[in-house]
Coordinates of C-alpha atoms (C1' of nucleotides) in Angstrom, one line a residue:
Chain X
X8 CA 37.8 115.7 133.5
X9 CA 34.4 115.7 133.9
X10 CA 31.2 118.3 135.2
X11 CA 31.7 119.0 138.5
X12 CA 31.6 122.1 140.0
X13 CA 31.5 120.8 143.3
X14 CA 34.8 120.3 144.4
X15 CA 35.6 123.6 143.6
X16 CA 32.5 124.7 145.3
X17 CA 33.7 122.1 148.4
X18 CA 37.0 123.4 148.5
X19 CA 35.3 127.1 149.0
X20 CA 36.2 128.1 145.7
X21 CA 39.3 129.1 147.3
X22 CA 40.8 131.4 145.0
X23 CA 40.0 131.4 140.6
X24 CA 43.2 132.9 139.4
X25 CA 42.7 133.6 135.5
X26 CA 45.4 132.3 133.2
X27 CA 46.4 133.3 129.7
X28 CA 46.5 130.9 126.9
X29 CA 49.7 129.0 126.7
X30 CA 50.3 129.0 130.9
X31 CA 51.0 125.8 131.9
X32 CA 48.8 124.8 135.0
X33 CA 50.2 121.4 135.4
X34 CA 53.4 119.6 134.3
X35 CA 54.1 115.8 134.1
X36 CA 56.1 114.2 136.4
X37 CA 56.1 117.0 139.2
X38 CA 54.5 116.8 142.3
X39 CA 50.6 116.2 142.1
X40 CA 50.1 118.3 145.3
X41 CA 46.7 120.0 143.5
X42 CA 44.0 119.2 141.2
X43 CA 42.8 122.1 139.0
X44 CA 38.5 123.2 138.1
X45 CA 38.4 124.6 135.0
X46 CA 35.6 127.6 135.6
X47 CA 35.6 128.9 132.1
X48 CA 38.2 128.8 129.3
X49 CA 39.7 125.6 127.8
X50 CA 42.9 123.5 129.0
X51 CA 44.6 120.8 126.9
X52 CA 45.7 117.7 128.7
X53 CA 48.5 116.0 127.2
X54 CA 51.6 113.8 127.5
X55 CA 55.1 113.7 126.3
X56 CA 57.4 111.0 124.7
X57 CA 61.2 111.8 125.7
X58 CA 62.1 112.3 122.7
X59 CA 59.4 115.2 122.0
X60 CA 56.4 113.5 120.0
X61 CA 53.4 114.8 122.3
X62 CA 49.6 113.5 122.4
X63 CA 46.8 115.4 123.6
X64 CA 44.5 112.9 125.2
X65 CA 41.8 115.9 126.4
X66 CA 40.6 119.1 126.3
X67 CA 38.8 120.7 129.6
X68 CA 36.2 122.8 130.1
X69 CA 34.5 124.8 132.3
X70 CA 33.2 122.2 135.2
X71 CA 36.2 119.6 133.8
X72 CA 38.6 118.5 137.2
X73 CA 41.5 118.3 136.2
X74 CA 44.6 115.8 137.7
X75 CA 42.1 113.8 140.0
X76 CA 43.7 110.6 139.0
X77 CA 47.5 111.4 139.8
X78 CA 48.8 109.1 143.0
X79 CA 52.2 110.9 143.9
X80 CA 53.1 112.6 139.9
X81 CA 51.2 114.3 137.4
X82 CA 51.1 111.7 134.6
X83 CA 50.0 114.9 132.4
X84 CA 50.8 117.8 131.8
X85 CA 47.7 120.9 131.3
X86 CA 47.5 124.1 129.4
X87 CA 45.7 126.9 128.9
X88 CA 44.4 126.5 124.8
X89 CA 42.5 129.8 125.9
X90 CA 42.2 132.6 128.6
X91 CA 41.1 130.4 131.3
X92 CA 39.3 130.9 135.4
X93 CA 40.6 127.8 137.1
X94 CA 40.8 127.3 140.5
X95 CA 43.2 125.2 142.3
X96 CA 42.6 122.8 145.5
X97 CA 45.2 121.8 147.9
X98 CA 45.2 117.7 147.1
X99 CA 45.8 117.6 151.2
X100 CA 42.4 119.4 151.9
X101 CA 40.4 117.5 148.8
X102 CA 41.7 114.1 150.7
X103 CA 40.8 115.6 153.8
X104 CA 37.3 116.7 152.6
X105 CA 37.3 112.8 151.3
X106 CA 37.8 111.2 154.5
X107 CA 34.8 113.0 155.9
X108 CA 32.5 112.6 153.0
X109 CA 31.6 109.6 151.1
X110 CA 29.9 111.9 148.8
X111 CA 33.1 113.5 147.6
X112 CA 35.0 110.3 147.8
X113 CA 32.0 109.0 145.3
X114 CA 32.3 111.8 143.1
X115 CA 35.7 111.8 142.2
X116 CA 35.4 107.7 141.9
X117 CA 33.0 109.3 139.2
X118 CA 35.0 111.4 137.5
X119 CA 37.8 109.4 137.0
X120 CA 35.7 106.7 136.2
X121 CA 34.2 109.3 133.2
X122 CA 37.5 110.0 132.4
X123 CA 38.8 106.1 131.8
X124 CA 35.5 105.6 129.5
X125 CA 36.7 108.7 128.0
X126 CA 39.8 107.7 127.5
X127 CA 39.2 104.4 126.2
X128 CA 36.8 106.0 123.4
X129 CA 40.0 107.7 122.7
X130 CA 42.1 104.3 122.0
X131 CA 39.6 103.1 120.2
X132 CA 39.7 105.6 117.8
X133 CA 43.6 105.6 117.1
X134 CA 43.5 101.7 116.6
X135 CA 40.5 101.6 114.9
X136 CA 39.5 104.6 112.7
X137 CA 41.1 106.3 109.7
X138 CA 41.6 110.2 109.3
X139 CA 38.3 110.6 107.8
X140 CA 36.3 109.1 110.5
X141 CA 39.1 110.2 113.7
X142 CA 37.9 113.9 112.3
X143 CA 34.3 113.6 111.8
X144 CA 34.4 111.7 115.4
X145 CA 36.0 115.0 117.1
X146 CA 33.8 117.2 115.5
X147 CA 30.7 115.3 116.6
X148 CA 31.9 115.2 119.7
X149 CA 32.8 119.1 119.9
X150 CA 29.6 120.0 118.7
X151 CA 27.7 118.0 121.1
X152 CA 29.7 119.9 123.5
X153 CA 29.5 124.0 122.0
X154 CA 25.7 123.5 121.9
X155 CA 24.1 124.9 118.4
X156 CA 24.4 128.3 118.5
X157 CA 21.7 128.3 114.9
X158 CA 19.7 125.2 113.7
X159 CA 23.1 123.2 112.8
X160 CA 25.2 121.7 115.5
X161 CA 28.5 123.5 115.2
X162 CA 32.0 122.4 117.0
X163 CA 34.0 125.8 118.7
X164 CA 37.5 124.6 118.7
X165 CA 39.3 127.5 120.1
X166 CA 42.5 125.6 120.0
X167 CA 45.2 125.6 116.9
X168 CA 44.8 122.6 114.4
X169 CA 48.5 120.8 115.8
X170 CA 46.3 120.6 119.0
X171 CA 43.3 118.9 117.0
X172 CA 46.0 117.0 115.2
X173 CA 47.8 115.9 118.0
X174 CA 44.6 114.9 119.8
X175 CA 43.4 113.0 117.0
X176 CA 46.8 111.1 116.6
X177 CA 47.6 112.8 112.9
X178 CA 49.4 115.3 111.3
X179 CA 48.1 118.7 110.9
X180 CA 48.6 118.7 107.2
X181 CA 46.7 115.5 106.9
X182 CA 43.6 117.2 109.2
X183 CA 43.6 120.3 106.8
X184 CA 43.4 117.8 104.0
X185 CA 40.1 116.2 105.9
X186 CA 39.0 119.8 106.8
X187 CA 38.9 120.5 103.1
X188 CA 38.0 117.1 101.7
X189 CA 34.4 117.4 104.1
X190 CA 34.2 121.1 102.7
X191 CA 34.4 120.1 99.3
X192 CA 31.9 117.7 99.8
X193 CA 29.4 120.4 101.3
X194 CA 29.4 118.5 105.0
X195 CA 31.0 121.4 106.7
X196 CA 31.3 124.9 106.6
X197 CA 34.4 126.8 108.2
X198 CA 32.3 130.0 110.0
X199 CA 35.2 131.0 111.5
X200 CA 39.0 130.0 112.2
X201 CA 37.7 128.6 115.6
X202 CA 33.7 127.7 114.4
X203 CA 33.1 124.6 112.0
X204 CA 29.4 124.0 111.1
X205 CA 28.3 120.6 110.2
X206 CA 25.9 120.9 107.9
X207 CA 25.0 117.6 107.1
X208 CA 24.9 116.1 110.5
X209 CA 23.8 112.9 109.4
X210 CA 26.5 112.0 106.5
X211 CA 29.4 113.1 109.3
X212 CA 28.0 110.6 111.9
X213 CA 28.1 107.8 109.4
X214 CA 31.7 109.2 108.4
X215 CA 32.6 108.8 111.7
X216 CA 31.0 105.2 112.6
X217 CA 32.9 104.4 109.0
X218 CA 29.1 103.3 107.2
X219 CA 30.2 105.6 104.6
X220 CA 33.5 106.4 102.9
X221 CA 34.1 109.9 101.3
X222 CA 35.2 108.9 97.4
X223 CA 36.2 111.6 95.5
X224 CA 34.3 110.1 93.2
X225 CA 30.8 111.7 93.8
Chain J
X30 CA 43.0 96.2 136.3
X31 CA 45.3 96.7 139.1
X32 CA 46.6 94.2 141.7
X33 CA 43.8 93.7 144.2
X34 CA 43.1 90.4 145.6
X35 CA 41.0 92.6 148.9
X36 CA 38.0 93.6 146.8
X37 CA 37.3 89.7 146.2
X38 CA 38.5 88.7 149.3
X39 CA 36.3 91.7 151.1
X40 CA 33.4 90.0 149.5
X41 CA 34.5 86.8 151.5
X42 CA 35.7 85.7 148.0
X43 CA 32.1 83.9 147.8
X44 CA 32.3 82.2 144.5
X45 CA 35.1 81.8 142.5
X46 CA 34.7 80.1 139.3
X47 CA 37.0 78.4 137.1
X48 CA 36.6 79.2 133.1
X49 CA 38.1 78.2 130.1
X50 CA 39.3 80.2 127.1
X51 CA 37.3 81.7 125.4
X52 CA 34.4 82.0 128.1
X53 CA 33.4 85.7 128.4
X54 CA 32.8 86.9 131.2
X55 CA 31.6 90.6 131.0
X56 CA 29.7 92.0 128.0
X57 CA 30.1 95.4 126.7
X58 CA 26.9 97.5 127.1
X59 CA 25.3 95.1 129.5
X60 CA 24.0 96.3 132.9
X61 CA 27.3 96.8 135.0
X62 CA 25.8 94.2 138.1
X63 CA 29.1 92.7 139.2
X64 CA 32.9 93.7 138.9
X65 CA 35.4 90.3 138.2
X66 CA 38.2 89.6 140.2
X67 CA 40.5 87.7 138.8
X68 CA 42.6 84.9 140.6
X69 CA 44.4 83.5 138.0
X70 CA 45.1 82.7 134.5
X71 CA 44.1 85.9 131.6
X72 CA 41.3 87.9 130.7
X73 CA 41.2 90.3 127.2
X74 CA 39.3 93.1 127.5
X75 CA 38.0 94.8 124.2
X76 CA 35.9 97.4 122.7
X77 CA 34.2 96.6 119.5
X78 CA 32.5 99.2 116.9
X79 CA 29.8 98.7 115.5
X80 CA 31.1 97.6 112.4
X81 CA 33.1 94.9 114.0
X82 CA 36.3 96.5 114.4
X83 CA 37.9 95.7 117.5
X84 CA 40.5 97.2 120.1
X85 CA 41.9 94.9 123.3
X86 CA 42.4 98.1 125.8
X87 CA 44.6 95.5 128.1
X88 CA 45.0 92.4 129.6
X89 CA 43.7 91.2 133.1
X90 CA 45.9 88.8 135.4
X91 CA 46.4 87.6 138.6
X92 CA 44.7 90.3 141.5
X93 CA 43.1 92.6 138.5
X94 CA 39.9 93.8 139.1
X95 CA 37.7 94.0 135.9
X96 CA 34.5 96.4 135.3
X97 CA 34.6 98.7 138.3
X98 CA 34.5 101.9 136.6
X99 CA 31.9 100.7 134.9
X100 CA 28.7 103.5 135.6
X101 CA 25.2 102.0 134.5
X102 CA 26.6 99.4 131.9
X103 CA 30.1 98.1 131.4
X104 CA 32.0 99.9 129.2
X105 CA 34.2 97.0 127.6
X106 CA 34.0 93.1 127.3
X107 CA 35.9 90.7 129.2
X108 CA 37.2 87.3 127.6
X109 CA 39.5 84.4 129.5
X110 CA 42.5 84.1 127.1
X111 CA 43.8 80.6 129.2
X112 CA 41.8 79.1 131.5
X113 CA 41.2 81.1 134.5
X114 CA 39.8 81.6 138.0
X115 CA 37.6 84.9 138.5
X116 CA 35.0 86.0 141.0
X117 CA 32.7 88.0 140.4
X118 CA 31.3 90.2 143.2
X119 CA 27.8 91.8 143.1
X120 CA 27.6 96.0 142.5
X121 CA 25.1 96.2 145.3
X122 CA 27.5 94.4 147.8
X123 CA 30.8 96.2 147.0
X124 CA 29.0 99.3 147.2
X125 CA 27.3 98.5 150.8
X126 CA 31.1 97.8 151.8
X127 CA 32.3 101.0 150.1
X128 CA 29.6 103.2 151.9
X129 CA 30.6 101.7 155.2
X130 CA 34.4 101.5 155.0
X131 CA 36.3 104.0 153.3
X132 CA 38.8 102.5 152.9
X133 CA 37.1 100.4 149.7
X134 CA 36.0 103.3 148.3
X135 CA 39.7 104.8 148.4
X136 CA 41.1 101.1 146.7
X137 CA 38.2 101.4 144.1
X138 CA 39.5 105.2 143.4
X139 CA 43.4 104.1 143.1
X140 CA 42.4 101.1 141.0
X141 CA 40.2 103.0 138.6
X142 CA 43.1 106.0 138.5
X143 CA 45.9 103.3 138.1
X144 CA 43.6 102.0 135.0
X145 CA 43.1 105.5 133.6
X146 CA 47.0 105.9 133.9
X147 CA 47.2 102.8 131.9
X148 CA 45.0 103.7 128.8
X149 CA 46.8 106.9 128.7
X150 CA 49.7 105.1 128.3
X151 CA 48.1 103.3 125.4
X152 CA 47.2 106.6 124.1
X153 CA 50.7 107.7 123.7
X154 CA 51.8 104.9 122.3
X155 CA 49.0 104.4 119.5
X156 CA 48.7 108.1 118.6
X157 CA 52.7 108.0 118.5
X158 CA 54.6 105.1 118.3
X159 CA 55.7 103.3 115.2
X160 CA 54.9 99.1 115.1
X161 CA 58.4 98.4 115.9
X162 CA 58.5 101.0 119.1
X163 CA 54.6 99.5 119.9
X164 CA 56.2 96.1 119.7
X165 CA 59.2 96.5 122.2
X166 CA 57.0 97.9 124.4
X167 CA 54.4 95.8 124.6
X168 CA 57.3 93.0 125.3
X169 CA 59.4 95.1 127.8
X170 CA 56.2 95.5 129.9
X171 CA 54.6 91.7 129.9
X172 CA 58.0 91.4 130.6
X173 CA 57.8 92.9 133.4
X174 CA 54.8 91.3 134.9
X175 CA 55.8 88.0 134.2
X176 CA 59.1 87.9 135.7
X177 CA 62.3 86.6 134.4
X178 CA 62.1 82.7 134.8
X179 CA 66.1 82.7 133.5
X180 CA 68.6 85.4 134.1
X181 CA 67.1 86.9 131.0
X182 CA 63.5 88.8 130.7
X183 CA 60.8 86.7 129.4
X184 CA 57.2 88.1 128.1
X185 CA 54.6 85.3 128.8
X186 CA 52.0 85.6 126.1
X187 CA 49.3 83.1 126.1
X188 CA 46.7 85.1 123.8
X189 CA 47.1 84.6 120.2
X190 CA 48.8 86.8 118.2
X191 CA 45.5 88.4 117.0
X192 CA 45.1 89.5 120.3
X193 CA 48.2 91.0 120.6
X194 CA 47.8 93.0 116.9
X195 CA 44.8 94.1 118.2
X196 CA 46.2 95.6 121.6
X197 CA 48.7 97.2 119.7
X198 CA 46.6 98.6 116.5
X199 CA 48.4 96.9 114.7
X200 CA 47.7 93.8 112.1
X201 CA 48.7 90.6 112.5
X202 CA 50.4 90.5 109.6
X203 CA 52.8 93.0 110.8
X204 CA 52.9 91.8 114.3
X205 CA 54.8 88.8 112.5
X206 CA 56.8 90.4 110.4
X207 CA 58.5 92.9 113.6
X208 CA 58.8 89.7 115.8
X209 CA 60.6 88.2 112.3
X210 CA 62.9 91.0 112.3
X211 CA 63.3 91.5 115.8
X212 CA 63.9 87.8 116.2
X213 CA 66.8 88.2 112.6
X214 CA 68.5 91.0 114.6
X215 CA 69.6 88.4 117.6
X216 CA 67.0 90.8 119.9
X217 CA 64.3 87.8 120.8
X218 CA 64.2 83.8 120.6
X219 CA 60.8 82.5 120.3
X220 CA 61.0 79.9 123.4
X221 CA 58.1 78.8 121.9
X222 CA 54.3 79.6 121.1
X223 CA 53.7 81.7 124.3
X224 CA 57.4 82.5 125.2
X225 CA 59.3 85.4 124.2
X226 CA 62.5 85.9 125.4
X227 CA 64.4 89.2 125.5
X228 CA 68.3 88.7 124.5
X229 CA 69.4 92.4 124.3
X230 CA 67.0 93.8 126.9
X231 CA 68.8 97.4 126.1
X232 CA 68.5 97.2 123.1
X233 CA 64.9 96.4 123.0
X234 CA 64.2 99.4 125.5
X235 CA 65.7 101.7 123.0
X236 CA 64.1 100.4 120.1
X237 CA 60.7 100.8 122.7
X238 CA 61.5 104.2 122.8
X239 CA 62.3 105.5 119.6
X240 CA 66.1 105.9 120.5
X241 CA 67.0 103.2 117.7
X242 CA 66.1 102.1 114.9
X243 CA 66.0 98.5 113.2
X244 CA 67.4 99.0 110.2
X245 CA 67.5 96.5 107.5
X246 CA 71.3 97.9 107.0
X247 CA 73.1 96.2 109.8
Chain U
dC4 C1' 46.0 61.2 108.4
dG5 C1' 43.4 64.8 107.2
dT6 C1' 41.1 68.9 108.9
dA7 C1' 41.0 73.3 110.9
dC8 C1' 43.3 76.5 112.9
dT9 C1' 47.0 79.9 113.9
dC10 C1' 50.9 81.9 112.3
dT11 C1' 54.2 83.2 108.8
dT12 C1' 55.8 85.0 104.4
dG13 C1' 55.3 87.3 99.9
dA14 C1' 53.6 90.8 96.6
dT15 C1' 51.1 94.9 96.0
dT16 C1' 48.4 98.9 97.3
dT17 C1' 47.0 102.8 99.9
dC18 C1' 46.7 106.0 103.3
dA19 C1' 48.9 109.1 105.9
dC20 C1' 53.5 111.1 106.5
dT21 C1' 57.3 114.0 105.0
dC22 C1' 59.3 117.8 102.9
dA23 C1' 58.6 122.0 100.7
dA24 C1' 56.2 126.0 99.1
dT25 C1' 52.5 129.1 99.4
dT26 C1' 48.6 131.5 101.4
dC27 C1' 46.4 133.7 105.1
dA28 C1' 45.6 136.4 109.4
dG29 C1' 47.1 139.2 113.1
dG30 C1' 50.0 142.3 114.9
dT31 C1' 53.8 146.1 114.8
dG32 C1' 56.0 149.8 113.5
dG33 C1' 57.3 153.1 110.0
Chain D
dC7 C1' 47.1 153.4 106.4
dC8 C1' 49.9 150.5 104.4
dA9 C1' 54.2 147.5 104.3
dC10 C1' 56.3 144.3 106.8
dC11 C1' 56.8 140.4 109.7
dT12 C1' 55.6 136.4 112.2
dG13 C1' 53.3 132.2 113.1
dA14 C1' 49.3 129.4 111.6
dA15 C1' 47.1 127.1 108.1
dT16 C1' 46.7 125.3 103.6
dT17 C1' 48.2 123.1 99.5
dG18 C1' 51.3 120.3 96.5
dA19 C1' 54.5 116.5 95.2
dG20 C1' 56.7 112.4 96.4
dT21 C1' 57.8 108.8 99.8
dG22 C1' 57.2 105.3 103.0
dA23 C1' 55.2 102.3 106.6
dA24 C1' 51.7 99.5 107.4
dA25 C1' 47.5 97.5 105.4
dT26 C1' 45.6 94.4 102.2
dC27 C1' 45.3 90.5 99.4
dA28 C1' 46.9 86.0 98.7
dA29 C1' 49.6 81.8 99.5
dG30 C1' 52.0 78.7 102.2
dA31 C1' 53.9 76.6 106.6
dG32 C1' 53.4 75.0 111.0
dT33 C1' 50.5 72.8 114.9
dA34 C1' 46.9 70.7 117.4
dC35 C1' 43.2 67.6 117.5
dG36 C1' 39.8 64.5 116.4

DNA sequence: CGTACTCTTGATTTCACTCAATTCAGGTGG
DNA sequence: CCACCTGAATTGAGTGAAATCAAGAGTACG
């Protein structure tokens, strides 16, 4: 999960089927005969305990590769959080491509590489940080993504708050709580059901590094 | 992290150095100029925040290789737990040998995907599991890895019990008090300081997985 | 033999979870 | 166009699991 148009682009951009939020482009445990480029849209990546408790551990988007890292089984399943172009390569041809050139063999060293860092922000986070700073963290993060559309970095999370709550290793009741705490406190504004605003930039990066505590009692 | 004693042996296994606990042997957010093999005895490998907070993201024995998805700077520290015998092999060299033979750069890439596999695992199990089900599974796999010296599993577990809280996100505290109750329910004997043994290796899987749970009412 | 450490145990608090009710938004059909 | 329905999101009250604070027990080592 990581920028890389390329081996898409490699692959010929074979064909970019579009998909509906909620298709499933990848389950755990079957085959891993494919990896998926997102070209537009959003996927979720997550896994599944047996007994049903799920955690997201990504969200990818347009340039993200997705299942690079599977040897034999998907260890993740993937799904469309919104109407989505993806495009996906044959794994045989993507190892063929590899064989010939060091250059793709490099890149998806890369990208998996990216994606371990990634995901060892992620465990960080759940052993480490409280609801407070989890949510600020993912917001920071989402914003840094989405760009600032005005003056004021603001996050686009397009997907539903069990997502956000299941990526950030909390209930959702517990991230509407946050949500409303940080609102009440004039750090964020909702624009939108999928646009939050973070409008003191500042106090939500030292709510996320856990430098400051949000006390009711301002 | 993954069994690999041909990246240090590729590397004509130049100097392998023997360390003692405590040594550390890879800095987080210093200039990734060498990946560690490691030929015996244990390495930790943590994150820190900047506060101080800490998270082990896994242990390193035997064969593991230690920094290679490191891009720029390493990503995580590295500290022996026991003494230990590790190697560390220049960046420059192991990428001459990856240009030239493809068949390092296609080790590196299942190494780093086996690793990625691995902290999603942790993932799962720290945005899901509950300190008892964190517990069990922790034991069922260093189980696992160190073989059952009797007809029954045994987890070798030479780091201290901090350690071991800290892989799990858990605290100590509570660390001591599962292994107490695990230990009260006929599960476990402590062989002693670094020795768990698993009685009702069934049982202990299905308190892993959420399937059971230990009730105080027995 | 005492010092320093890890580890265990106990008492209490707190943060997030659970269960439950309510509000909100989007879509459908009368 | 409005009433209705559905699923998402919010809010509230109460509980509970793990954290925190604080001793105490066990071990290793000089």
């Amino acid at each position: 999960v990581l920028r890389t148009e390329e081996i898409g682009r490699m692959a010929g951009l074979s064909r970019s089927r579009v998909i509906e939020a909620g298709d499933v482009v990848m389950e755990e445990g079957s085959v891993a005969d494919a990896v998926v480029t997102v070209g537009s849209g959003m996927l979720k990546l997550y896994r599944t305990l047996p007994d049903g408790r799920r955690m997201i551990t990504g969200f990818a988007t347009s340039g993200d590769v997705v299942g690079l890292a599977a040897q034999g089984n998907y260890v993740y399943s993937a799904e469309a959080v919104t109407a989505s172009r993806v495009c996906r390569t044959a794994r045989a041809s993507l190892d063929g491509m590899a064989a010939d050139n060091p250059a793709v063999q490099g890149r998806m060293f890369a990208i998996t590489a990216a994606d371990l860092t990634a995901a060892q922000d992620q465990i960080l986070m759940l052993g480490c940080k409280s609801a407070t700073e989890r949510v600020c963290t993912f917001l920071r993060a989402m914003a840094r993504r989405g760009g600032k559309d005005e003056s004021l970095p603001t996050a686009y999370l397009p997907m539903m708050r069990q997502d956000v709550a299941e990526y950030l290793g909390l209930r959702l009741e517990t991230l509407s709580r946050v949500f409303r705490r940080l609102k009440d406190a004039g750090l964020i504004t909702l624009l939108d059901k999928t646009r939050v605003r973070l409008d003191d930039p500042d106090r939500i990066a030292a709510l996320a590094s856990g430098a400051e505590r949000l006390g009711s009692d301002n």
